[in-house]
XYZ file of C-alpha atoms in Angstrom:
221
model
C 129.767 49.128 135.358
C 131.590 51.894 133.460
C 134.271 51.388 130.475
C 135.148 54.945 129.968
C 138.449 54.836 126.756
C 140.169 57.741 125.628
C 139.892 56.173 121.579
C 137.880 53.321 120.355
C 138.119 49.861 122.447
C 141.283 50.968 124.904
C 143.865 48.432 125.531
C 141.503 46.055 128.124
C 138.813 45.341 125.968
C 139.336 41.649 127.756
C 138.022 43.121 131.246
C 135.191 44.645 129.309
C 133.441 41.519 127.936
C 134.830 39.630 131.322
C 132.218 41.659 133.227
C 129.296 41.105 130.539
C 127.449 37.954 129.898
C 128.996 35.448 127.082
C 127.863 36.942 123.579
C 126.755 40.310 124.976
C 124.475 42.200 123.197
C 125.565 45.423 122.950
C 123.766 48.928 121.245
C 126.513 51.210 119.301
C 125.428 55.142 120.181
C 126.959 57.145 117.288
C 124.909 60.404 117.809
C 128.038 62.226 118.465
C 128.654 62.323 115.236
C 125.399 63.711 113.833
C 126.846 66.995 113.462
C 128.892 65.837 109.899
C 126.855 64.570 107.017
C 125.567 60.970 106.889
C 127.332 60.499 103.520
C 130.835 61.017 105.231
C 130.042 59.598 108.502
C 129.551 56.486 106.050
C 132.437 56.782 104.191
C 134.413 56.669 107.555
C 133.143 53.432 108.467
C 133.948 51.683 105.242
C 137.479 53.090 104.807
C 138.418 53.916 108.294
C 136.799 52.652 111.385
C 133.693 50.030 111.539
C 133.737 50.251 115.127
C 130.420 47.216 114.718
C 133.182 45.141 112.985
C 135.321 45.583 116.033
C 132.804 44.916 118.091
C 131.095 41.669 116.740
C 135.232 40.152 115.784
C 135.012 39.904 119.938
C 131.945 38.170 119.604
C 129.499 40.862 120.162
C 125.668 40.619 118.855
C 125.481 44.388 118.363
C 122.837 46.790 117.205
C 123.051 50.321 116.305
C 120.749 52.675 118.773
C 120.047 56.205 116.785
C 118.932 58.556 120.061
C 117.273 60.471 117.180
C 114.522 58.078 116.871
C 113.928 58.650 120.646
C 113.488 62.157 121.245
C 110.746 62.709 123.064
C 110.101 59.343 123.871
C 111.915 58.380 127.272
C 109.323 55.366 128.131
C 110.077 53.871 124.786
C 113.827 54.186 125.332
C 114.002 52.902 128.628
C 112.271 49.916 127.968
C 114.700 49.540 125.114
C 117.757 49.516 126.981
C 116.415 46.415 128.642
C 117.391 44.493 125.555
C 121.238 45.085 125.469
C 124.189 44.118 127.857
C 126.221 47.193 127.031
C 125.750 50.592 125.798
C 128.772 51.549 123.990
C 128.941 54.878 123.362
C 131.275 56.757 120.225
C 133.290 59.441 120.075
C 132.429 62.922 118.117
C 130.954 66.220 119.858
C 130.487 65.881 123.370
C 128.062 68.844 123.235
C 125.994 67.398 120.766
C 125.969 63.959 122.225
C 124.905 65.315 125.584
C 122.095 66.936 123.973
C 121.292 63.474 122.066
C 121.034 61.553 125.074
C 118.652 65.021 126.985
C 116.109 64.843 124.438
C 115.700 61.531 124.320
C 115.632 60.841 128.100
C 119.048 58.483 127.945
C 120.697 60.200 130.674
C 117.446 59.362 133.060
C 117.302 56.045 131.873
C 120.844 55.044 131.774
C 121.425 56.313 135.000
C 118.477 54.041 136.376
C 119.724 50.985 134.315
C 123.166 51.007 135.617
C 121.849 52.078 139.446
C 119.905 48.463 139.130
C 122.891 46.928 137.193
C 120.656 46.099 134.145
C 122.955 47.363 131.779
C 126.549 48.574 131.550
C 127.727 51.188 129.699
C 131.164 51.915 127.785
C 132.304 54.681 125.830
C 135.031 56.804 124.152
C 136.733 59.872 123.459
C 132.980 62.428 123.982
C 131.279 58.976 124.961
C 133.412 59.013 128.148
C 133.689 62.678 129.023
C 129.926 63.019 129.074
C 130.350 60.769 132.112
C 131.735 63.521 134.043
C 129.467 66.009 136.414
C 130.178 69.043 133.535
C 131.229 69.543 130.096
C 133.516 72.554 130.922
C 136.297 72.692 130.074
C 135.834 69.984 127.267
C 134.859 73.016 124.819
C 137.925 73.491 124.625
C 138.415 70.710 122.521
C 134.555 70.233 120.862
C 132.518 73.159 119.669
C 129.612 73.888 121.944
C 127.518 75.293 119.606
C 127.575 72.705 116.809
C 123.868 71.971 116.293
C 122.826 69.051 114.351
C 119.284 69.555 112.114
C 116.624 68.338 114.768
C 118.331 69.112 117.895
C 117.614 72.313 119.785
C 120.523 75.028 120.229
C 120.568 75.329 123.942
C 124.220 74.417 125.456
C 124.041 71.737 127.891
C 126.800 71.957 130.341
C 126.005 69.164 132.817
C 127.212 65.763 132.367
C 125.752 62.679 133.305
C 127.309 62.710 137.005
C 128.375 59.280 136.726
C 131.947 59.815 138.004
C 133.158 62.764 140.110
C 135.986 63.894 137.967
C 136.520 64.942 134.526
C 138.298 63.378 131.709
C 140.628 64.707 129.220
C 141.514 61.987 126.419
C 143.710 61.749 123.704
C 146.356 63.468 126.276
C 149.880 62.839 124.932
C 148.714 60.700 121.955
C 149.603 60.510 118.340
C 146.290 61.912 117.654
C 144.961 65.575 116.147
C 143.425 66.657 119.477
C 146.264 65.855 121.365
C 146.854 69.542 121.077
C 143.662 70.326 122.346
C 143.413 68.127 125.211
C 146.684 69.865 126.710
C 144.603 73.236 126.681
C 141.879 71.295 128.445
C 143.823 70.044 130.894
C 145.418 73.299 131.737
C 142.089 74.896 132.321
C 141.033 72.306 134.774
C 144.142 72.847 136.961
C 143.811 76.518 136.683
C 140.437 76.304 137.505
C 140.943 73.972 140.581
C 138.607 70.983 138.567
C 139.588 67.298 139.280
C 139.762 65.633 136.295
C 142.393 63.120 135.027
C 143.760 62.672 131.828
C 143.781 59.870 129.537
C 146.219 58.528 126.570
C 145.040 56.631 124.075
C 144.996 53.143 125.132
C 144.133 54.129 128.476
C 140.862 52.823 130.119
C 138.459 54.413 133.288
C 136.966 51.154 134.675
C 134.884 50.076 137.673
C 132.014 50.785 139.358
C 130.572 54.066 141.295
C 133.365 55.609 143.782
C 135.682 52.200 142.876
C 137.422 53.007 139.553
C 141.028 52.258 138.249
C 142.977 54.107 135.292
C 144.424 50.774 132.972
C 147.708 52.092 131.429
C 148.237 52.097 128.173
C 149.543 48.846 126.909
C 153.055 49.694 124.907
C 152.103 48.728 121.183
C 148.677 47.433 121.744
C 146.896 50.605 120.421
């Protein structure tokens, strides 16, 4: 099962934990964000956005997962993943998350997990677009060449093939890449690419070749 928002927990966050078990554990993947300093990133999430807070005040029992500590380690990872319900995934650099979840074998083991239906996975703003079969188009609105200390430099353009479309969020929103995601989306219809476009609040859910876009709920977000 796939939860794919546009920014933070969408407007549906009640079909989300409707399809996971009562008091779902769930791992919170903020690698996307490795390319600013830990000492910001921190600041952030104590005077902006605790997106564990969120999480646990809808009675998750969550967990941060640091890809980091995984590079290189696949096995390890993929036995990990056995232990949560959901894999929720946060916005940043999509580049840089992609290459997060390469070098640490997530997009191998993922896939498998959510094949089986072990696991489901959620995810928004870079943690849904890396969903898509390719990140073009999408540097348009992240920088592909951002590298993090510890990651290698090599530009991974392939997504994780989970849907067979691309997604451009924060379309039309009151957010600063709202800008950005227009130029995105004008690429993909010039360059023939199905994709579809998401405004904040909006949510991609459903399950391989059955998805449905939730609309925005008016004052919800």
């Amino acid at each position: 099962m796939l939860y794919l928002s546009s920014y933070r927990l969408g407007d549906h966050v009640e079909k989300l934990l409707s399809a996971l078990p009562a008091t779902p554990r769930v791992f919170i993947v903020a690698n996307a964000l490795d390319v600013f300093p830990e000492a910001s990133r921190l600041t952030h999430k104590v005077e902006v956005y605790d997106p564990n807070q969120e999480l646990e005040d809808h009675g998750c029992r969550v967990t941060d997962l640091d890809l980091r500590q995984y590079f290189g380690k696949q096995h390890d990872l993929a036995k990990h993943l056995l232990e949560c319900d959901l894999v929720w995934v946060l916005g940043g650099n999509s580049f840089v998350l992609r290459r997060a979840m390469a070098l640490s074998g997530f997009d191998i083991a993922a896939t498998e997990h959510l094949e089986s239906g072990n696991i489901a996975y959620g995810g928004f703003s870079a943690g849904a677009v890396v969903a898509a079969p390719s990140l073009r188009g999408i540097h348009l609105m992240d920088d592909p060449d951002a590298v993090p200390p510890g990651y290698q430099s090599e530009v991974i353009w392939s997504g994780l093939n989970w849907i067979n479309f691309s997604i451009v969020p924060h379309f039309q929103s009151d957010h600063p890449e709202s800008e950005a995601a227009g130029v995105a989306k004008d690429f993909f219809v010039n360059h023939g690419i199905q994709h579809r476009t998401l405004v904040d609040g909006e949510v991609i859910f459903g399950k391989q070749g059955n998805f449905e876009v939730l609309p925005r709920i008016a004052n919800a977000s």
